[in-house]
PDB file of C-alpha atoms in Angstrom:
ATOM      1  CA  MET J   1     116.743  23.163  91.799  1.00 66.00           C
ATOM      2  CA  SER J   2     115.529  25.759  89.570  1.00 73.00           C
ATOM      3  CA  GLY J   3     112.002  24.905  89.863  1.00 75.00           C
ATOM      4  CA  PHE J   4     113.036  25.923  94.064  1.00 74.00           C
ATOM      5  CA  LEU J   5     114.419  29.087  93.010  1.00 74.00           C
ATOM      6  CA  TYR J   6     111.438  30.327  91.144  1.00 73.00           C
ATOM      7  CA  TYR J   7     108.827  29.774  94.009  1.00 73.00           C
ATOM      8  CA  LEU J   8     110.998  31.197  96.349  1.00 73.00           C
ATOM      9  CA  GLY J   9     111.668  34.463  94.182  1.00 78.00           C
ATOM     10  CA  ALA J  10     107.856  34.711  93.830  1.00 84.00           C
ATOM     11  CA  PHE J  11     107.313  34.057  97.465  1.00 78.00           C
ATOM     12  CA  GLY J  12     109.916  36.863  97.835  1.00 80.00           C
ATOM     13  CA  ILE J  13     108.629  39.248  95.408  1.00 87.00           C
ATOM     14  CA  GLY J  14     105.387  38.414  96.546  1.00 87.00           C
ATOM     15  CA  TYR J  15     105.694  38.991 100.249  1.00 82.00           C
ATOM     16  CA  LEU J  16     107.848  42.110  99.409  1.00 82.00           C
ATOM     17  CA  GLY J  17     104.388  43.429  97.615  1.00 86.00           C
ATOM     18  CA  LEU J  18     101.916  43.224  99.934  1.00 83.00           C
ATOM     19  CA  THR J  19     104.253  44.647 102.882  1.00 88.00           C
ATOM     20  CA  VAL J  20     104.545  47.638 100.889  1.00 84.00           C
ATOM     21  CA  PHE J  21     101.068  47.928  99.851  1.00 84.00           C
ATOM     22  CA  LEU J  22      99.997  47.416 103.418  1.00 87.00           C
ATOM     23  CA  VAL J  23     102.479  50.384 104.382  1.00 83.00           C
ATOM     24  CA  MET J  24     100.985  52.740 101.885  1.00 85.00           C
ATOM     25  CA  LEU J  25      97.089  52.083 102.735  1.00 85.00           C
ATOM     26  CA  SER J  26      98.265  52.761 106.355  1.00 78.00           C
ATOM     27  CA  SER J  27      96.989  56.058 106.124  1.00 78.00           C
ATOM     28  CA  ARG J  28      93.279  54.876 104.757  1.00 83.00           C
ATOM     29  CA  VAL J  29      93.512  52.033 106.816  1.00 83.00           C
ATOM     30  CA  PRO J  30      95.420  51.953 110.266  1.00 82.00           C
ATOM     31  CA  ALA J  31      94.635  48.048 110.827  1.00 86.00           C
ATOM     32  CA  ALA J  32      96.704  47.887 107.678  1.00 88.00           C
ATOM     33  CA  GLY J  33      99.955  49.668 108.626  1.00 86.00           C
ATOM     34  CA  PHE J  34     100.459  47.253 111.603  1.00 92.00           C
ATOM     35  CA  PHE J  35     100.487  44.284 109.228  1.00 92.00           C
ATOM     36  CA  GLY J  36     102.702  46.031 107.018  1.00 92.00           C
ATOM     37  CA  LEU J  37     105.185  46.726 109.533  1.00 93.00           C
ATOM     38  CA  LEU J  38     104.547  42.946 111.281  1.00 93.00           C
ATOM     39  CA  LEU J  39     105.457  41.791 107.744  1.00 94.00           C
ATOM     40  CA  ALA J  40     108.502  43.687 107.576  1.00 94.00           C
ATOM     41  CA  SER J  41     109.683  43.076 110.958  1.00 95.00           C
ATOM     42  CA  TYR J  42     109.528  39.293 110.389  1.00 93.00           C
ATOM     43  CA  ALA J  43     111.315  39.480 107.249  1.00 94.00           C
ATOM     44  CA  SER J  44     114.190  41.607 109.078  1.00 95.00           C
ATOM     45  CA  LEU J  45     114.341  39.177 112.070  1.00 91.00           C
ATOM     46  CA  LEU J  46     115.032  36.452 109.818  1.00 89.00           C
ATOM     47  CA  LEU J  47     117.204  37.616 107.791  1.00 91.00           C
ATOM     48  CA  ALA J  48     119.272  38.857 110.759  1.00 90.00           C
ATOM     49  CA  ALA J  49     118.765  35.254 112.686  1.00 84.00           C
ATOM     50  CA  SER J  50     120.220  33.940 108.995  1.00 86.00           C
ATOM     51  CA  TYR J  51     122.779  36.302 109.852  1.00 90.00           C
ATOM     52  CA  GLY J  52     123.509  35.675 113.015  1.00 86.00           C
ATOM     53  CA  VAL J  53     124.307  32.118 112.180  1.00 85.00           C
ATOM     54  CA  LEU J  54     126.777  32.750 109.858  1.00 89.00           C
ATOM     55  CA  ILE J  55     128.410  35.294 112.448  1.00 89.00           C
ATOM     56  CA  SER J  56     128.507  33.491 114.789  1.00 87.00           C
ATOM     57  CA  VAL J  57     130.115  31.023 113.548  1.00 88.00           C
ATOM     58  CA  LEU J  58     133.140  33.213 111.433  1.00 89.00           C
ATOM     59  CA  MET J  59     133.262  34.725 115.482  1.00 87.00           C
ATOM     60  CA  ARG J  60     133.747  31.773 117.136  1.00 83.00           C
ATOM     61  CA  LEU J  61     136.376  30.739 114.772  1.00 85.00           C
ATOM     62  CA  VAL J  62     139.002  34.262 115.544  1.00 84.00           C
ATOM     63  CA  GLY J  63     137.981  33.781 119.120  1.00 80.00           C
ATOM     64  CA  HIS J  64     135.416  36.652 119.388  1.00 79.00           C
ATOM     65  CA  GLY J  65     132.367  34.131 120.082  1.00 77.00           C
ATOM     66  CA  ARG J  66     130.457  35.622 122.865  1.00 77.00           C
ATOM     67  CA  SER J  67     130.287  38.753 121.172  1.00 83.00           C
ATOM     68  CA  SER J  68     128.438  37.536 118.313  1.00 86.00           C
ATOM     69  CA  GLN J  69     124.933  38.800 119.626  1.00 87.00           C
ATOM     70  CA  TRP J  70     125.897  41.945 119.888  1.00 90.00           C
ATOM     71  CA  ALA J  71     127.332  42.254 116.135  1.00 91.00           C
ATOM     72  CA  THR J  72     123.885  40.654 115.293  1.00 90.00           C
ATOM     73  CA  GLY J  73     122.002  43.076 116.745  1.00 91.00           C
ATOM     74  CA  ARG J  74     123.583  45.601 115.560  1.00 94.00           C
ATOM     75  CA  PHE J  75     122.908  44.257 112.412  1.00 95.00           C
ATOM     76  CA  PHE J  76     119.591  44.176 113.149  1.00 95.00           C
ATOM     77  CA  LYS J  77     119.204  47.358 114.045  1.00 95.00           C
ATOM     78  CA  HIS J  78     119.739  49.075 111.627  1.00 96.00           C
ATOM     79  CA  LEU J  79     118.009  46.657 109.112  1.00 96.00           C
ATOM     80  CA  MET J  80     114.725  47.710 111.540  1.00 96.00           C
ATOM     81  CA  ARG J  81     115.446  51.268 111.010  1.00 96.00           C
ATOM     82  CA  TYR J  82     115.533  50.945 107.387  1.00 95.00           C
ATOM     83  CA  THR J  83     112.328  48.679 106.669  1.00 95.00           C
ATOM     84  CA  THR J  84     110.485  50.039 109.610  1.00 95.00           C
ATOM     85  CA  GLY J  85     111.383  53.385 110.871  1.00 95.00           C
ATOM     86  CA  ILE J  86     111.928  52.311 114.689  1.00 97.00           C
ATOM     87  CA  THR J  87     114.899  52.486 116.606  1.00 96.00           C
ATOM     88  CA  PHE J  88     115.834  52.821 120.375  1.00 97.00           C
ATOM     89  CA  SER J  89     117.681  55.471 121.502  1.00 97.00           C
ATOM     90  CA  ILE J  90     120.610  55.109 124.690  1.00 96.00           C
ATOM     91  CA  ASP J  91     120.824  57.469 127.577  1.00 97.00           C
ATOM     92  CA  ASP J  92     124.032  56.421 129.300  1.00 95.00           C
ATOM     93  CA  PRO J  93     126.047  59.427 129.917  1.00 94.00           C
ATOM     94  CA  ASN J  94     128.545  57.169 132.132  1.00 95.00           C
ATOM     95  CA  ASP J  95     128.449  54.787 129.528  1.00 95.00           C
ATOM     96  CA  TYR J  96     128.050  52.083 132.139  1.00 96.00           C
ATOM     97  CA  LEU J  97     126.752  48.986 129.692  1.00 95.00           C
ATOM     98  CA  ASN J  98     130.295  49.113 128.531  1.00 92.00           C
ATOM     99  CA  LYS J  99     132.165  49.374 131.640  1.00 93.00           C
ATOM    100  CA  THR J 100     130.351  47.268 134.102  1.00 93.00           C
ATOM    101  CA  ARG J 101     131.388  43.681 133.232  1.00 91.00           C
ATOM    102  CA  PRO J 102     130.210  41.156 134.033  1.00 92.00           C
ATOM    103  CA  ALA J 103     126.854  42.134 135.123  1.00 94.00           C
ATOM    104  CA  ILE J 104     123.368  41.191 134.870  1.00 95.00           C
ATOM    105  CA  PHE J 105     121.093  43.613 132.735  1.00 96.00           C
ATOM    106  CA  ILE J 106     118.254  43.453 133.180  1.00 97.00           C
ATOM    107  CA  GLY J 107     114.897  45.613 131.770  1.00 97.00           C
ATOM    108  CA  ASN J 108     111.297  45.733 131.339  1.00 97.00           C
ATOM    109  CA  HIS J 109     109.649  43.574 128.918  1.00 96.00           C
ATOM    110  CA  GLN J 110     106.308  45.063 127.174  1.00 96.00           C
ATOM    111  CA  SER J 111     106.489  43.546 124.091  1.00 95.00           C
ATOM    112  CA  GLU J 112     108.338  41.121 120.823  1.00 94.00           C
ATOM    113  CA  LEU J 113     109.416  44.578 119.932  1.00 96.00           C
ATOM    114  CA  ASP J 114     111.972  44.001 122.970  1.00 96.00           C
ATOM    115  CA  VAL J 115     114.015  42.057 120.219  1.00 93.00           C
ATOM    116  CA  LEU J 116     115.251  45.108 118.717  1.00 96.00           C
ATOM    117  CA  MET J 117     115.538  47.295 121.927  1.00 96.00           C
ATOM    118  CA  LEU J 118     118.491  44.373 122.630  1.00 94.00           C
ATOM    119  CA  GLY J 119     119.783  45.122 119.932  1.00 93.00           C
ATOM    120  CA  CYS J 120     120.304  48.055 120.257  1.00 95.00           C
ATOM    121  CA  ILE J 121     121.692  48.087 123.548  1.00 93.00           C
ATOM    122  CA  PHE J 122     123.520  44.860 122.815  1.00 90.00           C
ATOM    123  CA  PRO J 123     127.252  45.413 125.169  1.00 89.00           C
ATOM    124  CA  HIS J 124     129.891  43.019 123.864  1.00 86.00           C
ATOM    125  CA  HIS J 125     130.432  39.947 126.264  1.00 84.00           C
ATOM    126  CA  CYS J 126     127.015  40.070 126.795  1.00 87.00           C
ATOM    127  CA  SER J 127     123.896  36.783 125.587  1.00 84.00           C
ATOM    128  CA  VAL J 128     120.288  36.670 126.683  1.00 82.00           C
ATOM    129  CA  THR J 129     118.263  33.669 128.436  1.00 77.00           C
ATOM    130  CA  ALA J 130     115.786  32.058 127.130  1.00 73.00           C
ATOM    131  CA  LYS J 131     112.850  29.946 127.261  1.00 70.00           C
ATOM    132  CA  LYS J 132     114.004  26.496 125.968  1.00 70.00           C
ATOM    133  CA  SER J 133     112.039  25.680 123.454  1.00 74.00           C
ATOM    134  CA  LEU J 134     113.064  28.639 120.944  1.00 76.00           C
ATOM    135  CA  LYS J 135     116.198  26.312 120.986  1.00 77.00           C
ATOM    136  CA  SER J 136     114.455  24.196 118.449  1.00 77.00           C
ATOM    137  CA  MET J 137     113.094  27.241 115.770  1.00 78.00           C
ATOM    138  CA  PRO J 138     115.373  27.392 112.524  1.00 74.00           C
ATOM    139  CA  PHE J 139     117.393  30.203 111.815  1.00 67.00           C
ATOM    140  CA  LEU J 140     116.512  32.156 115.772  1.00 68.00           C
ATOM    141  CA  GLY J 141     117.294  28.794 117.827  1.00 75.00           C
ATOM    142  CA  TRP J 142     120.488  28.077 115.901  1.00 73.00           C
ATOM    143  CA  PHE J 143     122.419  31.471 116.505  1.00 72.00           C
ATOM    144  CA  MET J 144     121.143  31.798 120.001  1.00 76.00           C
ATOM    145  CA  SER J 145     122.731  27.974 120.249  1.00 75.00           C
ATOM    146  CA  LEU J 146     125.979  28.962 118.307  1.00 75.00           C
ATOM    147  CA  SER J 147     126.234  32.457 120.331  1.00 75.00           C
ATOM    148  CA  GLY J 148     126.407  31.340 123.963  1.00 73.00           C
ATOM    149  CA  THR J 149     122.557  31.276 124.843  1.00 77.00           C
ATOM    150  CA  VAL J 150     121.539  29.634 128.048  1.00 68.00           C
ATOM    151  CA  PHE J 151     118.586  28.482 127.461  1.00 68.00           C
ATOM    152  CA  ILE J 152     116.186  27.120 130.376  1.00 63.00           C
ATOM    153  CA  ASP J 153     113.580  24.730 130.762  1.00 61.00           C
ATOM    154  CA  ARG J 154     110.416  26.393 132.303  1.00 57.00           C
ATOM    155  CA  ALA J 155     109.124  22.835 133.021  1.00 56.00           C
ATOM    156  CA  ASN J 156     111.601  22.085 134.907  1.00 55.00           C
ATOM    157  CA  SER J 157     112.311  24.179 138.450  1.00 55.00           C
ATOM    158  CA  THR J 158     115.448  21.612 138.747  1.00 57.00           C
ATOM    159  CA  ASN J 159     117.168  22.559 135.403  1.00 54.00           C
ATOM    160  CA  ALA J 160     116.368  26.077 135.960  1.00 52.00           C
ATOM    161  CA  ARG J 161     118.248  25.522 139.263  1.00 59.00           C
ATOM    162  CA  ASN J 162     121.013  24.068 137.152  1.00 62.00           C
ATOM    163  CA  ALA J 163     121.283  26.155 134.270  1.00 59.00           C
ATOM    164  CA  LEU J 164     121.414  29.426 136.832  1.00 70.00           C
ATOM    165  CA  ALA J 165     124.467  27.966 138.444  1.00 71.00           C
ATOM    166  CA  GLY J 166     125.804  26.993 135.306  1.00 68.00           C
ATOM    167  CA  ALA J 167     125.265  30.808 134.587  1.00 73.00           C
ATOM    168  CA  SER J 168     126.966  31.786 137.395  1.00 81.00           C
ATOM    169  CA  GLU J 169     129.914  30.096 136.443  1.00 81.00           C
ATOM    170  CA  GLU J 170     130.191  31.127 133.345  1.00 77.00           C
ATOM    171  CA  ILE J 171     129.865  34.736 134.210  1.00 83.00           C
ATOM    172  CA  THR J 172     132.416  34.567 136.423  1.00 85.00           C
ATOM    173  CA  ARG J 173     135.031  32.674 134.491  1.00 85.00           C
ATOM    174  CA  GLU J 174     134.573  34.034 131.096  1.00 81.00           C
ATOM    175  CA  LYS J 175     133.535  37.777 133.153  1.00 86.00           C
ATOM    176  CA  GLN J 176     130.180  37.219 130.320  1.00 84.00           C
ATOM    177  CA  SER J 177     127.268  39.535 131.042  1.00 90.00           C
ATOM    178  CA  VAL J 178     123.602  38.324 131.171  1.00 90.00           C
ATOM    179  CA  TYR J 179     120.225  40.129 130.233  1.00 93.00           C
ATOM    180  CA  MET J 180     117.262  39.090 131.843  1.00 93.00           C
ATOM    181  CA  PHE J 181     113.388  40.493 132.064  1.00 94.00           C
ATOM    182  CA  PRO J 182     112.592  39.568 135.787  1.00 95.00           C
ATOM    183  CA  GLU J 183     109.118  40.371 134.615  1.00 95.00           C
ATOM    184  CA  GLY J 184     109.174  36.821 132.663  1.00 89.00           C
ATOM    185  CA  THR J 185     106.906  37.683 130.012  1.00 90.00           C
ATOM    186  CA  ARG J 186     105.149  40.741 128.066  1.00 94.00           C
ATOM    187  CA  SER J 187     102.965  43.461 129.719  1.00 95.00           C
ATOM    188  CA  TYR J 188     101.503  44.635 126.452  1.00 95.00           C
ATOM    189  CA  ALA J 189     100.670  47.750 128.303  1.00 94.00           C
ATOM    190  CA  LYS J 190      99.333  50.861 127.573  1.00 94.00           C
ATOM    191  CA  GLU J 191     100.553  52.842 129.679  1.00 94.00           C
ATOM    192  CA  PRO J 192     104.085  52.875 132.039  1.00 95.00           C
ATOM    193  CA  MET J 193     104.059  49.636 134.512  1.00 95.00           C
ATOM    194  CA  LEU J 194     105.739  46.711 135.545  1.00 96.00           C
ATOM    195  CA  LEU J 195     105.116  43.222 136.387  1.00 96.00           C
ATOM    196  CA  PRO J 196     105.607  41.699 139.450  1.00 95.00           C
ATOM    197  CA  PHE J 197     109.167  40.232 139.611  1.00 96.00           C
ATOM    198  CA  LYS J 198     110.557  36.785 139.565  1.00 93.00           C
ATOM    199  CA  LYS J 199     114.053  36.578 141.766  1.00 92.00           C
ATOM    200  CA  GLY J 200     115.743  34.545 139.191  1.00 89.00           C
ATOM    201  CA  ALA J 201     118.250  37.364 137.869  1.00 92.00           C
ATOM    202  CA  PHE J 202     118.660  38.277 142.049  1.00 95.00           C
ATOM    203  CA  HIS J 203     119.348  35.242 142.597  1.00 91.00           C
ATOM    204  CA  LEU J 204     121.748  34.566 139.793  1.00 90.00           C
ATOM    205  CA  ALA J 205     123.536  38.370 140.343  1.00 94.00           C
ATOM    206  CA  VAL J 206     124.163  37.255 144.320  1.00 93.00           C
ATOM    207  CA  GLN J 207     125.613  34.267 143.518  1.00 90.00           C
ATOM    208  CA  ALA J 208     127.949  35.489 140.920  1.00 90.00           C
ATOM    209  CA  GLY J 209     129.106  38.694 143.149  1.00 93.00           C
ATOM    210  CA  VAL J 210     128.147  40.540 140.288  1.00 95.00           C
ATOM    211  CA  PRO J 211     126.025  44.021 139.840  1.00 96.00           C
ATOM    212  CA  ILE J 212     122.766  44.389 138.604  1.00 97.00           C
ATOM    213  CA  VAL J 213     122.511  47.070 135.732  1.00 97.00           C
ATOM    214  CA  PRO J 214     118.333  48.075 135.548  1.00 98.00           C
ATOM    215  CA  VAL J 215     117.907  49.318 131.853  1.00 98.00           C
ATOM    216  CA  VAL J 216     114.181  50.677 131.750  1.00 98.00           C
ATOM    217  CA  VAL J 217     112.214  51.631 128.336  1.00 98.00           C
ATOM    218  CA  ALA J 218     109.688  53.949 127.830  1.00 97.00           C
ATOM    219  CA  ASN J 219     105.968  52.499 127.575  1.00 97.00           C
ATOM    220  CA  TYR J 220     106.266  52.541 123.536  1.00 97.00           C
ATOM    221  CA  SER J 221     102.183  52.001 123.220  1.00 96.00           C
ATOM    222  CA  ASP J 222     102.142  55.156 120.837  1.00 95.00           C
ATOM    223  CA  VAL J 223     104.512  52.723 118.457  1.00 96.00           C
ATOM    224  CA  LEU J 224     103.229  49.099 118.735  1.00 95.00           C
ATOM    225  CA  PHE J 225     100.031  48.230 120.771  1.00 95.00           C
ATOM    226  CA  VAL J 226      99.495  44.940 119.674  1.00 92.00           C
ATOM    227  CA  PRO J 227      95.524  45.137 121.516  1.00 91.00           C
ATOM    228  CA  GLY J 228      95.184  48.047 119.097  1.00 91.00           C
ATOM    229  CA  TRP J 229      96.268  46.712 116.195  1.00 92.00           C
ATOM    230  CA  LYS J 230      98.610  49.851 116.028  1.00 92.00           C
ATOM    231  CA  PHE J 231     102.718  49.454 114.533  1.00 94.00           C
ATOM    232  CA  LYS J 232     104.312  52.727 113.606  1.00 93.00           C
ATOM    233  CA  ALA J 233     107.988  54.100 113.036  1.00 94.00           C
ATOM    234  CA  GLY J 234     109.152  55.429 115.896  1.00 96.00           C
ATOM    235  CA  ASP J 235     112.449  56.440 118.321  1.00 97.00           C
ATOM    236  CA  ILE J 236     111.771  55.263 121.720  1.00 97.00           C
ATOM    237  CA  ALA J 237     114.079  56.012 124.858  1.00 97.00           C
ATOM    238  CA  VAL J 238     115.911  53.818 126.771  1.00 98.00           C
ATOM    239  CA  LYS J 239     117.659  55.183 130.108  1.00 97.00           C
ATOM    240  CA  VAL J 240     120.615  53.005 131.878  1.00 97.00           C
ATOM    241  CA  LEU J 241     120.161  53.527 135.443  1.00 97.00           C
ATOM    242  CA  LYS J 242     123.616  53.296 137.980  1.00 97.00           C
ATOM    243  CA  PRO J 243     124.764  49.639 138.265  1.00 97.00           C
ATOM    244  CA  ILE J 244     123.395  47.821 141.595  1.00 97.00           C
ATOM    245  CA  GLU J 245     126.259  46.085 144.056  1.00 96.00           C
ATOM    246  CA  THR J 246     125.984  42.443 145.214  1.00 95.00           C
ATOM    247  CA  LYS J 247     128.592  41.563 146.909  1.00 92.00           C
ATOM    248  CA  GLY J 248     128.659  40.814 150.099  1.00 90.00           C
ATOM    249  CA  LEU J 249     124.697  39.907 149.512  1.00 93.00           C
ATOM    250  CA  GLN J 250     122.805  36.941 150.810  1.00 91.00           C
ATOM    251  CA  PRO J 251     120.017  34.538 149.416  1.00 89.00           C
ATOM    252  CA  SER J 252     118.092  36.202 152.033  1.00 90.00           C
ATOM    253  CA  ASP J 253     118.432  39.195 150.817  1.00 94.00           C
ATOM    254  CA  VAL J 254     117.422  38.603 147.506  1.00 94.00           C
ATOM    255  CA  GLU J 255     113.954  39.472 147.995  1.00 94.00           C
ATOM    256  CA  ASP J 256     114.115  42.760 148.834  1.00 95.00           C
ATOM    257  CA  LEU J 257     116.898  43.327 146.166  1.00 97.00           C
ATOM    258  CA  ALA J 258     114.500  42.550 143.869  1.00 96.00           C
ATOM    259  CA  ARG J 259     111.157  44.662 145.116  1.00 96.00           C
ATOM    260  CA  ASP J 260     114.052  48.117 145.937  1.00 96.00           C
ATOM    261  CA  THR J 261     114.687  47.765 142.137  1.00 97.00           C
ATOM    262  CA  ARG J 262     111.751  47.064 141.370  1.00 97.00           C
ATOM    263  CA  GLU J 263     110.357  50.158 142.559  1.00 96.00           C
ATOM    264  CA  LEU J 264     113.684  52.073 141.077  1.00 97.00           C
ATOM    265  CA  MET J 265     112.926  50.788 137.616  1.00 97.00           C
ATOM    266  CA  LEU J 266     109.283  51.852 138.083  1.00 96.00           C
ATOM    267  CA  ARG J 267     109.417  55.237 139.222  1.00 96.00           C
ATOM    268  CA  GLU J 268     111.767  55.754 136.443  1.00 97.00           C
ATOM    269  CA  ILE J 269     109.811  54.083 133.902  1.00 97.00           C
ATOM    270  CA  VAL J 270     107.206  56.619 134.797  1.00 96.00           C
ATOM    271  CA  ALA J 271     109.756  59.241 134.150  1.00 96.00           C
ATOM    272  CA  ILE J 272     111.062  58.489 131.432  1.00 97.00           C
ATOM    273  CA  THR J 273     107.868  57.771 129.535  1.00 97.00           C
ATOM    274  CA  SER J 274     106.244  61.258 130.953  1.00 95.00           C
ATOM    275  CA  LYS J 275     109.674  62.880 129.186  1.00 94.00           C
ATOM    276  CA  ALA J 276     108.788  61.350 126.145  1.00 93.00           C
ATOM    277  CA  ARG J 277     105.470  62.005 125.872  1.00 93.00           C
ATOM    278  CA  GLY J 278     105.612  65.465 127.455  1.00 91.00           C
ATOM    279  CA  GLN J 279     102.914  65.120 129.752  1.00 90.00           C
ATOM    280  CA  PRO J 280     103.096  64.254 133.669  1.00 89.00           C
ATOM    281  CA  ILE J 281     102.304  60.997 134.358  1.00 88.00           C
ATOM    282  CA  ALA J 282     100.904  59.453 137.715  1.00 84.00           C
ATOM    283  CA  MET J 283     102.591  56.483 139.140  1.00 86.00           C
ATOM    284  CA  PRO J 284     100.180  52.898 138.739  1.00 83.00           C
ATOM    285  CA  ALA J 285      98.428  51.965 141.549  1.00 76.00           C
ATOM    286  CA  GLN J 286     100.243  49.184 143.804  1.00 71.00           C
ATOM    287  CA  ASN J 287      98.236  46.387 145.012  1.00 61.00           C
ATOM    288  CA  SER J 288      98.700  42.815 147.029  1.00 52.00           C
ATOM    289  CA  LYS J 289     100.069  41.193 143.591  1.00 55.00           C
ATOM    290  CA  ASP J 290     102.530  43.799 142.643  1.00 58.00           C
ATOM    291  CA  GLY J 291     105.895  43.359 143.635  1.00 72.00           C
ATOM    292  CA  VAL J 292     108.240  40.315 143.697  1.00 69.00           C
ATOM    293  CA  VAL J 293     107.336  36.474 143.445  1.00 61.00           C
ATOM    294  CA  LYS J 294     108.268  32.938 144.166  1.00 54.00           C
ATOM    295  CA  ALA J 295     109.410  31.671 141.458  1.00 48.00           C
ATOM    296  CA  SER J 296     112.510  30.461 139.832  1.00 46.00           C
ATOM    297  CA  GLY J 297     114.617  31.952 137.594  1.00 46.00           C
ATOM    298  CA  SER J 298     113.372  30.238 134.375  1.00 44.00           C
ATOM    299  CA  GLU J 299     110.540  32.711 133.980  1.00 48.00           C
ATOM    300  CA  ALA J 300     113.433  35.519 133.643  1.00 49.00           C
ATOM    301  CA  THR J 301     113.963  34.581 129.973  1.00 50.00           C
ATOM    302  CA  LEU J 302     113.157  35.926 126.566  1.00 46.00           C
ATOM    303  CA  SER J 303     109.901  34.686 125.192  1.00 43.00           C
TER     304      SER J 303
END
């Protein structure tokens, strides 16, 4: 046992030393900063997931298990600000995040850093949906299971539909909100844009009869741009838009609902990015592949 602790301690010291060295080297070698902050982020995520497992168990014991992701997210938010200097600033003057419950929150999906964005904005009584393969991941998967995450098997559309049906029942019964990424995958975009939307989140909102709350995040390629090995400290702007009611809508209305919501979000993403950069940005050109695609809710998950 003592030998294991010795090697574990040596690994931790070496990991910390390498991280600090790379960050210090970043002023001369920008790519070193990318890998330094990457190591710091992974260590922070592991620590937050471990904390999440413990806090989820404790909160379930006292009857507040559905706020586990909120508690863990806030821990991760403060940890990442300390270890990487990165945070997200929320513009929500009407407090839609806390006053709209239950709801389907949807947002643009740019990179792995969106996990931190969730930590900064997550309200009480809200969970994510995630691809089933994450369930078996140590610490993070354990935390997700304990905190009420809805897992969806992307490989099986029948199971995906069943999972959405179960989520709809849980949303109305427990007044539990859900956060989803309708693009279905990360864009890694250098300029503000949106990938085509899948319709799963909108089907779920219509089925449950709850509002959709769009959340737009400014393009943050100036903070993290994976293709260019760029990663640095920064404060990223987020805006919470007015809830969109779905009561009275039918499944046949979903495609128009998704398309209109996407157009609204795209305009707001361009506007918030333009404000953050202090310069005008043109709306991205649209083509026949943009808009809404036919796909199940299994694509609108955390990945």
